[in-house]
Structures are given as C-alpha cells and as structure tokens.
Amino acid sequence: MTWEFVPIATANSTASVGKRLSIRGWIFRTRSSGGLAFVVVRDSSGLIQTTARKQTLGEAGFAQYSSALIESSVEVTGTVAEDARAPGGFELRVEVARVVSAAAPFPIFSGQTEEFQLDQRHLAVRSSDIVATLKVKAEILRSARAYLDERGYLEMTPPLLTGNAAEGGAEAFTLDYFGREAYLAQTAQLYLEALIFPLERVYSVTTSFRAEKSRTNRHLTEYTHLEVESAWADLRDNLELQEGLVLRICHDVARKRPKELESLGRKPEELLALKAPFERIRYEEALDRLRAKGVELPFGKDLGTNEERALTADRSEPLFVTNYPAEIKAFYMLRSTDDDRVVDGNDLLAPEGYGELIGASCRETSIDTLRSRLDRQGARLENYEWYLDLRRYGSVPHAGFGLGVERLVRWICKREHIRDTTPFPRTPSRVTP
Ligand code: 4AD
Ligand code: MG
C-alpha cells in the first residue's frame, strides 16, 4: 500500500470531513479509557486528535498505538469527522495506525528550570512557543529578502573569518589562524562597503559574533545580522530604507503568521497599524526627553538599556535616534556637517522598551579622519589599509545599517529573553547543545 500523506492542518478542516486520508507526525498527548484512545498527533503544520478503537485496530494494534509515549513518531490513516470537543474541532477516526519509532520517556515537561530546559534545547525546540517563534523568524527573513530584492539589492556572502575587528577589539572573538591572529566577524560592513563599488546596492544575512560578557536579555554572543549598504545614499535615504524594511517585515508577518503571533501574545493588528514615518529625534533631544523623565545623562554618554527603555516603554511605534556623539560610535561613521561633535548615523529603537534594533550610519570618506580614529581606538592600521583603499579609488558617499534579527524577533514575538528567538542560543555560559 502506498501512503499519501497530507499535512495535519489540511486534515483538520471542514474540507476534509468525510475523507479518508493519512497523516504522519509525533504523538503530542494521549488519553485512553478501555477500548478507546484519543491520541493527539502534531506535525509542522498543526495538531489533530486521532480517535482509535480496539474494535477497529485489534488487540495488539490498539495496545501499541494507545500506549506509545509522547514524541513517538506515527503514521495514521482514517476518516475525518467533526467533533466539537477535539482541539481544532475535527478528529481522525483511525483505521490503520503504525508506530514508526516508539519514544523513550520524554525528558521535557513544564515546571522544570530554565537551565535544565536549555541543556535539553535539541528537544525543547519542539515546544509550541519556540515553534511559533521560529516560524515568525523565517517569515521575517523571507520578507526582508523580498523587500531588498525588489529594490535591486543583491545578497552577498561576506567572510566570517577576518583580520579586522571592525566594531571594537574588546568584543571580538580572536582565534589562531595558522599562526596569526584573526577574528570572528562582528559585522560584514567593511566587506559590503567594498562591494558597493561594483554593485551599488548590496546586503547580507550572516552570523555576527560578539564576545560580550554581559548577561542581558538582549545580547547573544552569536546572532543573525542583516546588513545593507547603499552607494550614493545619505542619512535620509538610509533612514527611509530602514523604515520601509521594518514596516514591510511587520506587515508581512502580521498577514502570514497571525496565529503564531497571537499564540505568543502579539496582536497582529498592532503590527498592521504601524506606518511611516517613524518619529526621528536627535540624540540631544533624546537627552532632553530623558531629563524630563528624571533620567540624567551627560552629552557624550551612550544610551544604555535603561535609557532606551525610558524613551520607548510607552510607545507603540519604533523611534529613530540620530546624530549620536562621534566619540561613542564606531570609527567609520561620518561626522555631521552642521555639528562635528556628532555623526550622520542613527539607531532604531523598538517600541515597548525592547531597545536597539538597528545601528546605522553614513560612512566617513576622509582617509586622514579614518586613520586617526583607528589609531585612537588602538587598531592595527596595517590591517585596515585595504579598507582605506576604498577611499582612494573612486570613493562615493554611501551609507548602510545592520539589523539584529533576533532583536527584531524578540520585539515582534514579545519574548522576554533574546535566547527564546533562536533555536540554539549562544551566551557567555552556553555553547552546547
Ligand atoms: O550597532 P551594531 O554594532 O552595528 C554594526 O555592527 C554595524 N557595522 C552595522 C552596519 O552598519 N552594517 O550592530 C547592529 C545591530 C544592533 O543594532 C543590534 O540589533 C544587533 O546588531 N546586535 C546584537 N544582537 C544580539 N546580540 C548582540 N550581542 C548584538 N550586538 C549587536
Ligand atoms: Mg549599535
């Protein structure tokens, strides 16, 4: 007999009532009494209650199916019927059931410590919150790529092993590269900058590594970095692209994953209601707003978690903060022409206190300025000569940004901790499983 399997979501629908069909998946929950068993089976599309009777399956078949433990894999054929008591409103009346692999007692259940569950992450990824979050995350990536592709941006594959620690040496993972020191990439930016000369509009989705020891609910040591670089772009162009991208992602996700969002506590309407323009304030105005809320921060200090939260806790839309002081930002950011204490760059802060989603800037074009800033930062200048070449051979105004994908997922999916936005989180205390 050849089995033609349908997704469980297809079986669990009015259109399937009365049809005989086959599903396959994993046992989610079983309840049995006497000769009757209700076995809820899940696959990647959803859940359905299968109703098995000893009469139909025979003594041995019934015993095997009804006693299989949760997470056992099964293939089931039956007829779909409406049943208001079943989850989703339909049940599959079992005619044939096969246990493909009987599971050992599953080690994960509610009430365990977070740490224990993180040790079992390879199994915990089956839990419904993680599944919903990963579906949303995949949609975010799909949507981002579509948006950029439609605007003529080409996806690049920059290296992750690098001789430069572009975002500051202290937070770079160093490694021994056949006897010389190298780093795991903190950003693809410098490489994307090289690629705008032949291609003008480029982006990449790569892993960035940050050796941040701080344990916070928004830092990972390894995260997914969506970076975009545009030739001929100024601060306004850069802001508009970030805004358009984030809006497109929010709207797409709300339309395509409403059930998952609801299950995570995010109302899709909140995302659909977002519209351009996002409010834009300068760093100095952010300081004024903070002062009005009783948070004193001197000019030249970076906005930390507390400040970002104070600025955005009661907002429902993201907030652009532009023109940060040059001294707290990376060496490559362009000084503003109207005030050379600050740069033509911005962060995008998520609403509801979730904090920074994007770091962005126009890029400095003066070789002397770049050299002296690198020098002050204690960088090895010889490692950056290739980057300075980009200013020697046909330099153009350009700008770009980096979006922390897990940060965006955390806000959209209302996750308390950033580790809940990625299947195998990497933090200072965890590199396994
Ligand atoms: O602000 P950052 O450091 O900017 C850059 O790396 C630029 N070179 C990007 C560019 O212009 N191409 O990082 C960009 C974003 C942050 O806004 C944040 O969302 C995310 O990356 N990020 C992290 N996400 C998770 N864990 C961490 N430790 C992160 N560090 C930064
Ligand atoms: Mg930043």
XYZ file of C-alpha atoms and ligand atoms in Angstrom:
465
model
C 0.000 0.000 0.000
C 1.342 3.461 -0.820
C 0.516 6.133 1.671
C -0.302 9.602 0.544
C 0.143 11.872 3.484
C -1.499 15.227 3.975
C -0.377 17.956 6.367
C -2.298 17.767 9.638
C -3.606 21.312 9.105
C -5.243 20.034 5.902
C -6.820 17.088 7.691
C -8.051 19.355 10.469
C -10.506 21.292 8.289
C -14.100 21.313 7.099
C -12.994 20.471 3.548
C -11.638 17.132 4.778
C -14.757 15.956 6.627
C -15.793 12.515 5.402
C -12.498 11.947 3.601
C -10.207 9.033 4.206
C -6.642 10.229 4.474
C -3.274 9.618 6.055
C -1.167 11.817 8.295
C 2.205 11.388 9.931
C 3.759 13.113 12.860
C 4.583 12.830 16.546
C 2.362 11.977 19.487
C 1.579 15.124 21.449
C -0.729 13.718 24.115
C -2.658 10.521 24.746
C -5.705 9.802 26.830
C -7.302 6.384 26.817
C -10.033 4.533 28.628
C -10.987 0.957 27.967
C -11.131 0.263 24.279
C -10.986 3.925 23.240
C -7.909 6.173 22.886
C -7.597 9.835 21.982
C -4.133 10.376 20.582
C -3.319 13.932 19.597
C -0.715 13.982 16.836
C 1.282 17.013 15.696
C 3.316 17.789 12.634
C 4.899 21.023 11.487
C 1.519 22.350 10.403
C -0.592 21.699 13.488
C -2.401 19.188 15.705
C -5.244 16.735 15.243
C -6.971 14.342 17.578
C -6.927 10.784 16.326
C -9.548 8.533 17.835
C -8.585 4.875 17.999
C -10.851 1.946 18.888
C -9.770 -1.509 19.945
C -12.583 -2.913 17.811
C -11.028 -1.426 14.693
C -7.303 -1.825 15.371
C -7.408 -5.206 17.066
C -5.966 -6.033 20.474
C -2.252 -5.738 19.578
C -2.529 -2.770 17.222
C -4.623 -0.840 19.714
C -2.273 -1.624 22.589
C 0.745 -0.480 20.617
C -0.812 2.777 19.416
C -2.538 3.766 22.634
C 0.455 3.044 24.847
C 3.107 4.770 22.693
C 4.676 7.610 24.702
C 4.631 11.250 23.666
C 7.026 12.155 20.844
C 6.723 8.673 19.338
C 6.532 9.040 15.560
C 3.423 7.616 13.904
C 1.619 7.192 10.609
C -2.147 7.102 10.768
C -4.920 6.533 8.235
C -8.539 7.292 8.990
C -11.621 9.305 8.164
C -12.074 12.905 9.257
C -15.163 13.787 11.264
C -16.340 16.898 13.012
C -16.010 16.811 16.792
C -16.541 19.971 18.791
C -14.618 18.527 21.772
C -11.441 17.877 19.797
C -8.723 20.550 19.574
C -9.375 22.392 16.308
C -12.866 20.858 16.022
C -12.104 17.714 13.981
C -10.924 14.212 14.667
C -9.408 11.484 12.580
C -11.207 8.164 13.177
C -8.337 5.734 12.991
C -8.442 2.758 10.645
C -4.729 1.973 10.462
C -2.022 3.181 12.835
C 1.668 2.439 12.725
C 4.188 3.441 15.358
C 7.278 4.293 13.319
C 9.537 4.755 16.327
C 8.430 4.358 19.926
C 9.906 7.182 22.019
C 11.645 6.812 25.357
C 10.080 8.866 28.185
C 10.449 12.498 27.036
C 12.691 14.399 29.456
C 10.983 17.778 28.991
C 7.862 18.858 30.782
C 6.551 22.038 32.347
C 7.818 23.194 35.714
C 11.474 22.406 35.017
C 14.153 25.046 35.450
C 15.125 27.217 32.519
C 18.708 25.903 32.740
C 17.610 22.278 32.546
C 15.476 23.016 29.519
C 18.366 24.854 27.867
C 20.506 21.749 28.396
C 17.784 19.862 26.516
C 17.427 22.506 23.825
C 17.736 19.973 20.987
C 14.451 18.534 22.283
C 12.935 21.745 23.662
C 12.860 23.177 20.116
C 9.718 21.066 19.681
C 7.772 23.204 22.143
C 4.952 25.310 20.764
C 6.362 28.739 21.738
C 9.685 28.040 20.086
C 7.992 26.599 17.012
C 5.768 29.688 16.649
C 8.761 31.990 17.106
C 10.859 30.140 14.537
C 8.028 30.307 12.010
C 7.797 34.068 12.523
C 11.571 34.391 12.255
C 11.647 32.539 8.937
C 8.905 34.849 7.670
C 10.901 37.895 8.793
C 13.918 36.721 6.807
C 11.825 35.879 3.764
C 10.127 39.268 3.875
C 13.397 41.172 4.332
C 14.949 39.440 1.349
C 11.885 40.122 -0.793
C 11.871 43.806 0.141
C 15.552 44.265 -0.650
C 15.476 42.167 -3.805
C 12.586 44.283 -5.123
C 14.762 47.363 -4.669
C 17.666 45.979 -6.639
C 19.810 44.884 -3.680
C 21.930 41.797 -4.250
C 22.637 39.297 -1.486
C 26.346 38.857 -0.784
C 28.337 36.229 1.083
C 30.997 38.123 3.065
C 33.651 36.252 5.056
C 33.204 35.406 8.716
C 36.907 34.852 9.348
C 38.568 38.223 9.253
C 41.721 40.175 10.074
C 39.740 43.208 11.292
C 37.739 43.731 14.453
C 35.576 46.452 12.987
C 33.251 47.056 15.924
C 35.969 47.243 18.557
C 38.696 44.798 19.528
C 37.474 44.072 23.040
C 34.273 42.411 21.911
C 35.815 40.328 19.132
C 36.453 36.607 19.429
C 40.063 36.069 18.498
C 41.357 32.859 17.059
C 44.607 31.385 15.958
C 44.547 31.346 12.164
C 47.520 29.184 11.217
C 49.811 31.131 13.494
C 48.388 34.608 13.016
C 45.645 36.328 14.934
C 42.255 36.520 13.274
C 38.746 37.341 14.416
C 35.240 36.033 14.014
C 33.259 38.671 12.141
C 31.365 41.237 14.217
C 29.955 42.805 11.079
C 30.058 42.339 7.327
C 30.024 46.087 6.833
C 33.581 46.690 5.630
C 33.206 43.972 3.005
C 29.808 45.230 1.911
C 31.379 48.670 1.536
C 33.949 47.181 -0.866
C 31.107 45.583 -2.827
C 29.094 48.766 -3.442
C 31.712 49.874 -5.960
C 30.866 47.149 -8.443
C 27.241 46.530 -7.325
C 25.989 49.733 -5.623
C 23.244 48.057 -3.549
C 24.170 45.013 -1.519
C 23.096 43.174 1.592
C 23.987 40.110 3.582
C 22.407 37.875 6.187
C 25.259 36.382 8.160
C 26.196 35.383 11.639
C 27.948 38.066 13.675
C 29.947 37.215 16.764
C 30.319 39.408 19.831
C 32.342 38.371 22.834
C 30.053 40.296 25.170
C 30.391 39.008 28.681
C 27.396 40.943 29.902
C 24.423 38.734 30.598
C 21.396 40.630 29.455
C 18.151 39.590 27.891
C 19.136 41.179 24.576
C 22.689 40.030 23.913
C 23.841 36.838 22.300
C 27.454 36.011 21.522
C 26.339 34.792 18.086
C 23.454 36.429 16.245
C 21.913 36.813 12.814
C 22.918 40.101 11.269
C 21.060 41.583 8.314
C 23.279 44.276 6.850
C 22.615 46.618 3.960
C 24.947 49.017 2.167
C 23.974 51.589 -0.467
C 26.172 53.706 -2.732
C 25.223 57.386 -3.099
C 22.948 57.249 -0.046
C 22.721 59.944 2.630
C 21.255 59.897 6.142
C 17.705 60.431 4.877
C 17.928 57.690 2.251
C 19.325 55.367 4.877
C 16.522 56.160 7.354
C 13.858 55.635 4.700
C 15.256 52.261 3.728
C 15.337 51.078 7.354
C 11.802 52.318 7.895
C 10.498 50.675 4.720
C 12.195 47.411 5.567
C 10.898 47.205 9.130
C 7.375 48.171 8.072
C 7.328 45.614 5.284
C 8.505 42.897 7.661
C 5.900 43.804 10.304
C 3.067 43.874 7.799
C 4.090 40.623 6.072
C 4.461 38.770 9.342
C 1.094 40.010 10.607
C -0.607 38.771 7.450
C 1.212 35.476 7.094
C 1.650 34.351 10.697
C -1.305 35.775 12.632
C -1.978 32.546 14.556
C 1.605 32.214 15.700
C 1.741 35.874 16.742
C -1.500 35.549 18.712
C -0.198 32.465 20.462
C 2.844 34.462 21.574
C 0.781 37.366 22.873
C 1.362 39.776 19.974
C -1.758 41.120 18.301
C -1.245 41.162 14.516
C -3.264 44.410 14.350
C -0.555 46.156 16.346
C 1.916 45.381 13.572
C -0.534 46.196 10.782
C -1.194 49.593 12.378
C 2.453 50.647 12.066
C 3.072 53.203 9.349
C 5.685 55.622 8.031
C 7.229 57.875 9.090
C 8.707 56.627 12.346
C 9.465 59.537 14.628
C 13.032 60.866 14.285
C 14.789 62.678 17.107
C 18.383 63.747 17.528
C 20.480 62.331 20.345
C 20.381 65.706 22.111
C 16.605 65.710 22.036
C 16.678 62.191 23.467
C 18.725 63.591 26.373
C 16.082 66.307 26.890
C 13.281 63.743 26.895
C 15.174 61.621 29.366
C 15.779 64.596 31.651
C 12.039 65.294 31.607
C 11.533 61.731 32.832
C 14.082 62.220 35.579
C 16.902 60.327 33.824
C 20.045 62.496 33.734
C 22.604 61.579 31.039
C 25.503 63.907 30.128
C 26.268 64.603 26.460
C 28.770 62.010 25.273
C 27.357 59.039 27.190
C 25.701 56.247 25.228
C 22.077 55.329 25.738
C 22.038 52.104 27.713
C 19.271 49.620 28.354
C 17.629 51.844 30.982
C 17.691 54.962 28.834
C 16.353 53.151 25.786
C 13.595 51.680 27.897
C 12.687 55.061 29.360
C 12.468 56.549 25.863
C 10.292 53.821 24.365
C 8.394 51.988 27.118
C 5.122 53.799 26.437
C 5.460 53.904 22.653
C 3.786 51.609 20.152
C 5.927 52.687 17.169
C 9.694 52.428 16.678
C 11.824 55.525 17.263
C 14.831 56.761 15.289
C 17.553 58.444 17.311
C 20.039 60.238 15.047
C 23.273 62.189 15.392
C 24.936 60.426 18.313
C 28.242 61.837 19.589
C 31.144 60.650 17.434
C 33.161 59.593 20.489
C 30.739 56.786 21.394
C 30.307 55.474 17.865
C 32.451 53.368 15.539
C 35.432 54.823 13.648
C 33.758 54.671 10.230
C 30.774 56.950 10.963
C 30.631 60.248 9.073
C 30.693 63.489 11.101
C 27.653 65.701 10.549
C 28.385 68.833 8.560
C 26.312 71.084 10.838
C 27.844 69.793 14.098
C 31.092 67.864 14.041
C 30.652 66.551 17.580
C 28.052 64.140 16.194
C 27.706 61.686 13.328
C 25.260 61.169 10.459
C 24.131 57.934 11.926
C 21.170 56.534 13.773
C 19.868 53.734 15.891
C 16.348 52.418 15.518
C 14.762 51.655 18.880
C 11.901 49.193 19.161
C 8.750 50.288 20.971
C 7.619 48.921 24.345
C 11.114 49.161 25.799
C 12.680 46.375 23.720
C 15.677 48.541 22.794
C 18.019 48.874 19.836
C 17.092 47.013 16.650
C 19.370 48.719 14.138
C 22.706 50.531 14.114
C 23.248 52.697 11.012
C 25.372 55.444 9.537
C 26.774 57.298 6.578
C 30.385 56.287 6.163
C 33.362 58.563 6.675
C 35.216 59.184 3.419
C 38.342 61.036 4.626
C 41.362 58.762 4.908
C 43.017 61.029 7.481
C 39.964 61.026 9.721
C 39.631 57.253 9.449
C 43.333 56.774 10.246
C 43.304 58.984 13.300
C 40.154 57.370 14.664
C 41.504 53.878 14.123
C 44.706 54.946 15.782
C 42.875 56.303 18.820
C 40.951 53.039 19.007
C 44.263 51.168 19.177
C 43.618 49.257 15.947
C 46.456 47.845 13.877
C 46.480 50.231 10.960
C 48.105 47.805 8.549
C 45.051 45.550 8.816
C 42.859 48.377 7.550
C 44.926 49.513 4.567
C 42.664 47.584 2.221
C 39.658 49.440 3.678
C 41.376 52.797 3.151
C 41.876 51.795 -0.499
C 38.108 52.053 -0.880
C 38.555 55.803 -0.245
C 41.487 56.008 -2.677
C 39.815 54.532 -5.727
C 36.606 56.300 -6.646
C 35.143 56.874 -3.191
C 31.474 57.908 -3.121
C 29.084 58.968 -0.373
C 27.493 55.828 0.989
C 25.554 54.552 3.973
C 24.322 51.359 5.484
C 22.954 49.628 8.517
C 22.858 46.429 10.494
C 19.675 44.929 11.910
C 19.844 42.369 14.695
C 17.367 39.747 13.508
C 16.916 38.176 16.941
C 16.314 41.637 18.430
C 13.550 42.178 15.881
C 12.077 38.735 16.565
C 12.171 39.446 20.292
C 10.101 42.586 19.933
C 7.680 41.216 17.326
C 7.153 37.970 19.256
C 7.167 39.658 22.672
C 9.825 37.326 24.040
C 11.242 38.130 27.443
C 14.727 36.878 26.600
C 16.604 37.017 23.297
C 17.595 33.359 23.687
C 13.948 32.492 23.012
C 14.318 33.822 19.469
C 16.933 31.398 18.271
C 16.984 27.596 18.311
C 20.435 27.135 19.823
C 21.325 30.298 21.736
C 24.952 31.154 22.359
C 25.627 33.128 25.514
C 28.729 33.518 27.706
C 27.717 30.486 29.710
C 26.481 28.246 26.908
C 27.876 26.724 23.707
C 26.035 23.405 23.864
C 23.925 21.707 22.670
O 25.068 48.550 16.228
P 25.968 47.480 15.682
O 27.153 47.121 16.471
O 26.350 47.971 14.213
C 27.207 47.319 13.373
O 27.736 46.262 13.567
C 27.333 47.979 12.025
N 28.630 47.639 11.467
C 26.205 47.515 11.143
C 26.259 48.113 9.765
O 26.151 49.313 9.649
N 26.400 47.283 8.745
O 25.117 46.167 15.442
C 23.982 46.186 14.605
C 22.806 45.526 15.286
C 22.370 46.181 16.583
O 21.544 47.274 16.354
C 21.640 45.049 17.269
O 20.322 44.938 16.776
C 22.404 43.834 16.810
O 23.144 44.201 15.667
N 23.320 43.364 17.854
C 23.134 42.276 18.604
N 22.134 41.372 18.632
C 22.236 40.353 19.505
N 23.273 40.177 20.348
C 24.298 41.060 20.362
N 25.341 40.868 21.188
C 24.264 42.165 19.455
N 25.092 43.193 19.192
C 24.505 43.911 18.211
Mg 24.741 49.660 17.992
